[in-house]
Short mmCIF file of C-alpha atoms in Angstrom, two decimals:
data_model
loop_
_atom_site.label_atom_id
_atom_site.label_comp_id
_atom_site.label_asym_id
_atom_site.label_seq_id
_atom_site.Cartn_x
_atom_site.Cartn_y
_atom_site.Cartn_z
CA MET A 25 -9.27 -6.02 -71.63
CA THR A 26 -11.23 -3.15 -72.89
CA SER A 27 -11.30 -0.81 -70.03
CA THR A 28 -12.25 2.89 -71.04
CA SER A 29 -11.88 4.45 -67.60
CA PRO A 30 -9.59 7.30 -67.69
CA THR A 31 -6.72 5.38 -65.83
CA GLY A 32 -7.12 2.42 -68.18
CA LEU A 33 -6.41 4.47 -71.22
CA LEU A 34 -2.86 5.20 -70.01
CA ARG A 35 -0.17 2.79 -71.17
CA ASP A 36 0.80 0.34 -68.28
CA PRO A 37 4.69 0.46 -67.69
CA GLY A 38 4.61 -3.20 -67.45
CA SER A 39 2.75 -4.05 -70.71
CA SER A 40 4.30 -5.07 -73.91
CA ASN A 41 6.30 -2.54 -75.69
CA ARG A 42 5.86 -4.08 -79.13
CA SER A 43 3.71 -2.17 -81.73
CA THR A 44 0.37 -3.23 -82.17
CA LEU A 45 -0.92 -4.53 -85.69
CA LEU A 46 -3.04 -1.31 -85.96
CA GLU A 47 -0.05 0.81 -85.46
CA LEU A 48 1.67 -1.04 -88.21
CA LEU A 49 -1.31 -0.64 -90.45
CA PHE A 50 -1.23 3.21 -89.67
CA ASP A 51 2.42 3.14 -90.74
CA LEU A 52 1.67 1.76 -94.07
CA PHE A 53 -0.49 4.59 -94.88
CA TYR A 54 2.51 6.60 -95.13
CA VAL A 55 4.01 4.48 -97.96
CA ALA A 56 1.70 6.45 -100.13
CA THR A 57 2.15 9.61 -98.40
CA PHE A 58 6.00 9.46 -98.72
CA ALA A 59 5.57 8.33 -102.62
CA GLN A 60 3.30 11.39 -103.28
CA LEU A 61 5.78 13.74 -101.56
CA SER A 62 8.74 12.66 -103.47
CA MET A 63 6.68 12.62 -107.03
CA HIS A 64 5.51 16.17 -106.01
CA LEU A 65 8.94 17.35 -105.51
CA ALA A 66 10.44 15.69 -108.55
CA GLY A 67 7.47 17.15 -110.67
CA ASP A 68 8.43 20.94 -109.45
CA LEU A 69 12.08 21.73 -108.68
CA SER A 70 11.57 25.44 -108.43
CA TRP A 71 11.93 27.51 -105.10
CA ARG A 72 8.17 27.63 -104.96
CA GLY A 73 7.76 24.01 -105.45
CA LEU A 74 10.50 23.03 -102.91
CA GLY A 75 8.74 25.33 -100.32
CA GLN A 76 5.37 23.81 -101.07
CA ASN A 77 6.89 20.43 -100.60
CA VAL A 78 8.58 21.19 -97.19
CA ILE A 79 5.18 22.56 -95.98
CA LEU A 80 3.25 19.35 -96.98
CA LEU A 81 5.94 17.07 -95.65
CA LEU A 82 6.25 18.85 -92.39
CA ALA A 83 2.47 18.62 -92.00
CA ALA A 84 2.32 14.97 -92.84
CA TRP A 85 5.12 14.19 -90.63
CA TRP A 86 3.85 16.05 -87.77
CA THR A 87 0.47 14.03 -87.89
CA TRP A 88 2.66 10.88 -87.66
CA ALA A 89 4.92 12.19 -84.82
CA VAL A 90 1.88 13.36 -82.58
CA THR A 91 0.06 10.19 -83.13
CA SER A 92 3.08 8.13 -82.33
CA LEU A 93 3.62 10.25 -79.10
CA ALA A 94 -0.18 9.53 -78.23
CA THR A 95 0.24 5.84 -78.57
CA ASP A 96 3.20 5.76 -76.32
CA PHE A 97 1.30 7.67 -73.50
CA PHE A 98 -1.80 5.94 -74.04
CA ASP A 99 -2.43 2.30 -74.63
CA PRO A 100 -2.99 1.52 -78.24
CA ARG A 101 -4.68 -1.72 -77.33
CA ARG A 102 -7.68 0.02 -75.84
CA ARG A 103 -10.78 0.38 -77.87
CA MET A 104 -10.98 4.09 -77.79
CA ILE A 105 -7.23 4.61 -78.54
CA ARG A 106 -7.72 2.08 -81.34
CA GLY A 107 -10.73 4.26 -82.50
CA VAL A 108 -8.42 7.31 -82.37
CA ILE A 109 -5.77 5.78 -84.61
CA ALA A 110 -8.40 4.31 -87.19
CA SER A 111 -9.86 7.74 -87.60
CA THR A 112 -6.47 9.29 -87.99
CA MET A 113 -6.08 6.72 -90.83
CA PHE A 114 -8.97 8.31 -92.84
CA GLY A 115 -7.57 11.83 -92.24
CA VAL A 116 -4.01 10.77 -93.46
CA GLY A 117 -5.48 9.27 -96.62
CA LEU A 118 -7.26 12.32 -97.48
CA MET A 119 -4.24 14.27 -96.82
CA THR A 120 -2.10 12.03 -99.07
CA ALA A 121 -4.74 12.18 -101.88
CA ALA A 122 -4.84 16.07 -101.73
CA ILE A 123 -1.02 16.33 -102.08
CA PRO A 124 -0.63 16.97 -105.75
CA SER A 125 -3.19 19.68 -105.77
CA ALA A 126 -2.99 20.90 -102.24
CA PHE A 127 -1.93 24.35 -103.40
CA GLY A 128 -4.41 24.33 -106.00
CA THR A 129 -8.07 22.95 -105.86
CA HIS A 130 -7.73 20.68 -102.89
CA GLY A 131 -6.32 23.12 -100.38
CA LEU A 132 -9.35 23.11 -98.14
CA LEU A 133 -9.18 18.97 -98.33
CA PHE A 134 -5.81 18.92 -97.26
CA ALA A 135 -6.15 21.67 -94.30
CA GLY A 136 -9.62 20.19 -93.27
CA ALA A 137 -8.09 16.56 -93.01
CA TYR A 138 -5.05 17.88 -91.07
CA VAL A 139 -7.07 20.04 -88.61
CA GLY A 140 -9.51 17.22 -88.26
CA ILE A 141 -7.06 14.56 -87.22
CA HIS A 142 -5.62 16.73 -84.29
CA VAL A 143 -9.08 18.33 -83.23
CA VAL A 144 -11.01 15.08 -83.22
CA ARG A 145 -8.25 13.29 -81.28
CA GLY A 146 -8.01 16.13 -78.73
CA ILE A 147 -11.70 16.24 -78.26
CA VAL A 148 -11.91 12.58 -77.92
CA LEU A 149 -9.24 12.46 -75.39
CA VAL A 150 -10.30 15.26 -73.38
CA THR A 151 -13.82 13.86 -73.01
CA ALA A 152 -12.55 10.24 -72.25
CA LEU A 153 -10.10 11.49 -69.64
CA ARG A 154 -12.44 13.75 -67.63
CA GLY A 155 -11.41 13.70 -64.03
CA HIS A 156 -7.94 12.33 -64.68
CA LEU A 157 -4.87 14.59 -64.62
CA ALA A 158 -4.04 13.43 -68.14
CA GLN A 159 -7.03 15.32 -69.21
CA ILE A 160 -5.08 18.58 -68.69
CA ARG A 161 -2.31 17.26 -71.05
CA ALA A 162 -4.74 16.63 -73.72
CA GLU A 163 -6.27 20.07 -73.24
CA ARG A 164 -2.91 21.57 -73.81
CA PHE A 165 -2.47 19.83 -77.12
CA LEU A 166 -6.03 20.49 -78.21
CA PHE A 167 -5.80 24.40 -77.27
CA TRP A 168 -2.72 24.82 -79.62
CA PHE A 169 -4.26 22.70 -82.62
CA VAL A 170 -7.25 24.95 -82.38
CA VAL A 171 -5.03 27.90 -82.66
CA SER A 172 -3.28 26.67 -85.48
CA ALA A 173 -6.40 25.35 -87.32
CA ALA A 174 -7.53 29.00 -87.98
CA LEU A 175 -4.54 29.50 -90.27
CA TRP A 176 -4.73 26.01 -91.83
CA LEU A 177 -8.52 26.51 -92.80
CA THR A 178 -8.01 30.28 -93.67
CA GLY A 179 -5.11 29.15 -96.18
CA GLY A 180 -7.38 26.21 -97.61
CA LEU A 181 -10.12 28.93 -98.51
CA VAL A 182 -8.03 31.73 -99.51
CA ASP A 183 -6.17 32.46 -103.07
CA PRO A 184 -3.37 29.69 -103.41
CA ALA A 185 -0.80 32.62 -103.55
CA TRP A 186 -1.45 33.22 -99.70
CA ARG A 187 -1.83 29.45 -98.76
CA GLY A 188 2.05 28.87 -98.33
CA PRO A 189 2.71 31.83 -95.86
CA LEU A 190 -0.59 31.11 -93.86
CA TRP A 191 0.11 27.18 -93.77
CA ALA A 192 3.87 27.97 -92.72
CA GLY A 193 2.67 30.13 -89.93
CA ALA A 194 0.30 27.49 -88.91
CA LEU A 195 3.34 24.86 -88.81
CA VAL A 196 5.43 27.36 -86.98
CA ILE A 197 2.62 27.41 -84.26
CA ASP A 198 2.38 23.58 -84.06
CA TYR A 199 6.18 22.74 -83.95
CA VAL A 200 7.14 25.67 -81.78
CA SER A 201 4.32 25.14 -79.30
CA ALA A 202 5.42 21.50 -78.98
CA ALA A 203 8.96 22.72 -78.34
CA LEU A 204 7.65 24.75 -75.69
CA ARG A 205 5.86 22.21 -73.98
CA TYR A 206 2.38 23.64 -75.07
CA PRO A 207 2.05 26.64 -72.66
CA THR A 208 -1.53 27.15 -72.15
CA PRO A 209 -3.51 29.91 -70.35
CA ARG A 210 -4.35 28.67 -66.88
CA LEU A 211 -3.13 25.42 -67.64
CA GLY A 212 0.66 25.92 -67.90
CA ARG A 213 3.03 23.70 -69.72
CA VAL A 214 3.31 19.88 -69.79
CA PRO A 215 5.33 18.89 -66.80
CA LEU A 216 8.73 17.64 -67.63
CA ASP A 217 8.12 14.66 -65.53
CA GLN A 218 5.55 13.43 -68.25
CA TYR A 219 8.20 13.04 -70.91
CA ASP A 220 9.85 10.69 -68.62
CA ARG A 221 7.07 8.15 -69.61
CA LEU A 222 9.07 6.64 -72.49
CA SER A 223 9.23 3.03 -73.17
CA SER A 224 11.13 1.13 -75.95
CA HIS A 225 7.86 1.21 -77.93
CA PHE A 226 8.66 4.86 -78.65
CA GLY A 227 12.16 4.03 -80.23
CA GLU A 228 10.55 1.01 -82.14
CA ARG A 229 7.94 3.26 -83.57
CA TYR A 230 10.66 5.55 -85.06
CA GLN A 231 12.69 2.77 -86.30
CA GLN A 232 9.59 1.34 -88.12
CA ILE A 233 8.72 4.59 -89.95
CA THR A 234 12.47 5.12 -90.78
CA ILE A 235 12.59 1.80 -92.58
CA LEU A 236 9.33 2.45 -94.40
CA VAL A 237 10.52 5.87 -95.89
CA ILE A 238 13.93 4.01 -96.92
CA GLY A 239 11.61 1.52 -98.38
CA ASP A 240 9.87 4.19 -100.50
CA LEU A 241 13.03 4.66 -102.17
CA VAL A 242 13.05 1.09 -103.35
CA LEU A 243 9.24 1.23 -104.22
CA ALA A 244 9.44 4.52 -106.34
CA SER A 245 12.70 3.35 -108.10
CA THR A 246 11.08 0.10 -109.06
CA LEU A 247 7.91 1.76 -110.34
CA LYS A 248 9.89 4.13 -112.42
CA LEU A 249 12.15 1.49 -113.98
CA GLY A 250 9.07 -0.56 -114.73
CA THR A 251 7.31 2.16 -116.68
CA ALA A 252 10.42 3.43 -118.61
CA GLU A 253 11.95 1.92 -121.53
CA PHE A 254 14.61 -0.40 -120.15
CA SER A 255 18.34 0.27 -120.88
CA THR A 256 21.61 -0.56 -119.28
CA ALA A 257 22.09 2.95 -118.01
CA ARG A 258 18.57 2.81 -116.23
CA VAL A 259 19.03 -0.50 -114.82
CA VAL A 260 22.43 0.80 -113.36
CA VAL A 261 20.69 3.67 -111.71
CA PHE A 262 18.00 1.55 -110.37
CA LEU A 263 20.65 -0.96 -108.84
CA ALA A 264 22.32 2.33 -107.36
CA ALA A 265 19.15 3.30 -105.83
CA ILE A 266 18.84 -0.24 -104.36
CA THR A 267 22.30 0.19 -102.91
CA THR A 268 21.48 3.59 -101.70
CA ALA A 269 18.57 2.29 -99.74
CA LEU A 270 20.72 -0.44 -98.30
CA LEU A 271 23.40 1.74 -97.15
CA LEU A 272 21.04 4.20 -95.70
CA TRP A 273 19.65 1.54 -93.78
CA GLN A 274 23.00 0.42 -92.47
CA ILE A 275 24.02 3.92 -91.54
CA TYR A 276 20.74 4.15 -89.70
CA VAL A 277 20.85 0.95 -87.62
CA PHE A 278 24.48 1.49 -86.58
CA ARG A 279 24.20 1.23 -82.92
CA THR A 280 20.36 1.54 -82.98
CA ASP A 281 20.04 -0.78 -79.83
CA LEU A 282 22.26 1.43 -77.87
CA PHE A 283 20.40 4.46 -78.96
CA VAL A 284 17.12 2.86 -77.76
CA ASP A 285 18.56 1.77 -74.45
CA ARG A 286 20.17 5.25 -73.75
CA ALA A 287 16.79 7.04 -74.84
CA VAL A 288 14.56 4.82 -72.38
CA ASN A 289 17.06 4.69 -69.61
CA ALA A 290 19.06 7.63 -69.53
CA TYR A 291 17.77 10.62 -71.43
CA PRO A 292 13.93 9.97 -72.08
CA ARG A 293 13.12 13.68 -71.76
CA ARG A 294 15.64 14.39 -74.35
CA ALA A 295 14.56 11.72 -76.70
CA VAL A 296 10.95 12.50 -76.55
CA ARG A 297 11.60 16.19 -77.35
CA LEU A 298 13.98 15.95 -80.11
CA ALA A 299 12.93 12.68 -81.84
CA SER A 300 10.23 14.17 -83.97
CA TYR A 301 12.33 17.22 -85.04
CA ILE A 302 15.59 15.23 -85.88
CA ASN A 303 13.66 12.28 -87.58
CA ALA A 304 12.05 14.94 -89.89
CA LEU A 305 15.51 15.54 -91.31
CA LEU A 306 15.95 11.84 -92.02
CA VAL A 307 12.42 11.57 -93.74
CA ALA A 308 13.16 14.75 -95.58
CA GLY A 309 16.61 13.38 -96.77
CA VAL A 310 15.07 10.03 -98.14
CA ILE A 311 12.14 11.77 -99.96
CA ALA A 312 14.72 14.22 -101.60
CA THR A 313 16.96 11.13 -102.58
CA THR A 314 13.92 9.36 -103.93
CA ALA A 315 12.76 12.29 -106.05
CA GLY A 316 16.46 12.83 -107.45
CA VAL A 317 16.57 9.10 -108.28
CA ASP A 318 13.14 9.29 -109.96
CA LEU A 319 14.48 11.88 -112.25
CA VAL A 320 17.78 10.28 -113.05
CA ILE A 321 16.05 7.07 -113.91
CA ALA A 322 13.88 8.88 -116.51
CA HIS A 323 17.12 10.88 -117.78
CA PRO A 324 20.30 8.91 -117.00
CA PHE A 325 22.28 10.85 -119.69
CA GLY A 326 22.18 14.53 -120.81
CA THR A 327 22.29 17.74 -118.97
CA THR A 328 22.36 17.53 -115.14
CA ARG A 329 20.54 20.41 -113.52
CA ALA A 330 21.80 22.06 -110.33
CA SER A 331 18.80 20.98 -108.93
CA TRP A 332 19.02 17.46 -109.59
CA VAL A 333 22.48 17.50 -107.93
CA ALA A 334 20.99 19.20 -104.98
CA LEU A 335 18.42 16.34 -104.59
CA VAL A 336 20.74 13.56 -105.13
CA VAL A 337 23.60 15.02 -102.88
CA GLY A 338 21.40 16.90 -100.31
CA GLY A 339 19.08 13.82 -99.64
CA PRO A 340 21.93 11.87 -98.11
CA VAL A 341 23.39 14.68 -96.60
CA LEU A 342 20.30 15.55 -94.48
CA PHE A 343 19.79 11.74 -93.61
CA VAL A 344 23.19 11.37 -92.32
CA LEU A 345 23.39 14.75 -90.58
CA GLY A 346 20.05 13.85 -88.59
CA ARG A 347 21.74 10.62 -87.78
CA VAL A 348 24.77 12.48 -86.46
CA ILE A 349 22.78 14.83 -84.32
CA PHE A 350 20.77 12.14 -82.89
CA GLU A 351 24.07 10.26 -81.91
CA TYR A 352 25.60 13.42 -80.29
CA GLU A 353 22.44 14.24 -78.28
CA LEU A 354 21.88 10.65 -76.99
CA LEU A 355 25.46 9.14 -76.84
CA GLY A 356 27.35 12.37 -76.35
CA ARG A 357 29.65 11.49 -79.43
CA LEU A 358 30.15 13.61 -82.50
CA SER A 359 31.06 11.51 -85.42
CA ARG A 360 33.79 13.27 -87.08
CA SER A 361 34.09 10.64 -89.71
CA ARG A 362 30.43 10.96 -90.85
CA LEU A 363 30.70 14.73 -90.81
CA GLY A 364 34.03 14.41 -92.83
CA TRP A 365 32.30 12.31 -95.59
CA LEU A 366 29.48 15.02 -95.71
CA VAL A 367 31.93 17.75 -96.14
CA LEU A 368 33.57 15.88 -98.99
CA LEU A 369 30.32 15.31 -100.52
CA ILE A 370 29.09 18.90 -100.32
CA GLY A 371 32.45 19.99 -101.41
CA ILE A 372 32.53 18.02 -104.71
CA ALA A 373 28.89 18.76 -105.45
CA PRO A 374 29.53 21.70 -107.88
CA ALA A 375 31.98 19.62 -109.95
CA LEU A 376 29.35 16.98 -110.33
CA LYS A 377 27.12 19.31 -112.53
CA PRO A 378 29.10 18.75 -115.71
CA LEU A 379 28.90 14.94 -115.32
CA ALA A 380 25.81 12.99 -116.55
CA PRO A 381 23.16 12.42 -113.96
CA ILE A 382 24.00 8.77 -113.72
CA PHE A 383 27.63 9.56 -112.35
CA VAL A 384 26.11 11.88 -109.83
CA VAL A 385 24.25 9.11 -108.36
CA ILE A 386 27.22 6.80 -108.56
CA VAL A 387 29.33 9.41 -106.63
CA SER A 388 26.68 9.78 -103.92
CA VAL A 389 26.69 5.91 -103.56
CA GLY A 390 30.32 5.94 -103.24
CA VAL A 391 30.21 8.42 -100.47
CA LEU A 392 27.52 6.34 -98.56
CA LEU A 393 29.65 3.42 -99.03
CA GLY A 394 32.72 5.14 -97.45
CA ILE A 395 30.59 6.22 -94.50
CA THR A 396 29.47 2.50 -93.96
CA LEU A 397 32.98 1.30 -93.99
CA THR A 398 34.14 3.71 -91.73
CA ASP A 399 31.27 3.02 -89.29
CA ALA A 400 32.61 -0.67 -89.48
CA TRP A 401 35.94 0.42 -88.45
CA ARG A 402 34.62 2.57 -85.87
CA GLY A 403 32.48 -0.31 -84.35
CA ARG A 404 35.75 -2.53 -84.27
CA HIS A 405 37.88 0.16 -82.61
CA ASP A 406 35.70 2.49 -80.39
CA ALA A 407 35.24 1.84 -76.79
CA PRO A 408 31.61 0.96 -75.74
CA ALA A 409 29.64 4.04 -74.70
CA ARG A 410 28.93 4.46 -71.22
#
């Protein structure tokens, strides 16, 4: 069916919850995005570079999160929604290409692509939904993206020294307005009952993007080893990177089915409103880990910089912490074992600096392995969550 009536654009609760092939193609665009972000981070480990990378990451992530929310509320099989997804791909491609020089010569390209994605989607949906209650929802989203657009575009035009503060302010508007349910003059906020329209499709989308960002760790490590002179140390670091990816995956999928069931049937509002924020931690954690491994493959021995330890240790800490928070919010359980391992890893971090970089990676893998083994023990001994 290709109905373009306002009602026909909404997702049918009885329809398939599987992701469409176009949504999967859309996710693949982020493989390049994640790779660019990890390389950009590895290339500039100054506080300024870190701040810039955080801004770029949050912008890229918000584009994915809002698009994913739209395809859970609207039916991605409909022609118009497919057109929205396809147009977003062009914008994501431009944003990704602009990442290396977003704070240089390509600031306006990055900002223009970001603004274009959200404003064009808003205009299309507001027009298509005319006369339907869902039009008001689209108008709220569009209003706040137009507000933040002023800062995004101004930042792209002014001297790069002012770009960071302006774009950071725009991100505050985007993230905070969403957290407050897009309070809009004369329209009010998005009603809470609209957040109850959650299907297992939503959980599947987040699982897919998380697996893709973990896959970027494998991709980046493979490319780095392939372009470097082979040595035993570099191969060891590469194998440690693959092991890290597998362990992060295992940590992520632990009780995933229970998570999705609880999100859909018990706490849909909480899941929808928290997912984009908490999963940003997971994505940031993998990108930091990837950047750290990239540096260690290039220089497995020699002096270990404090910033390298921060990436190799901080990346897994962010990832596991995000997973702990989500488990607590949806299952009501605080994983003390995981927190204990994180405290251990953070506690020994200062002692890792005198070691060669290769050993920092190995220690990080050891802690992740400890978390995985503890999870296996928990899975056998914990009572099922109710």
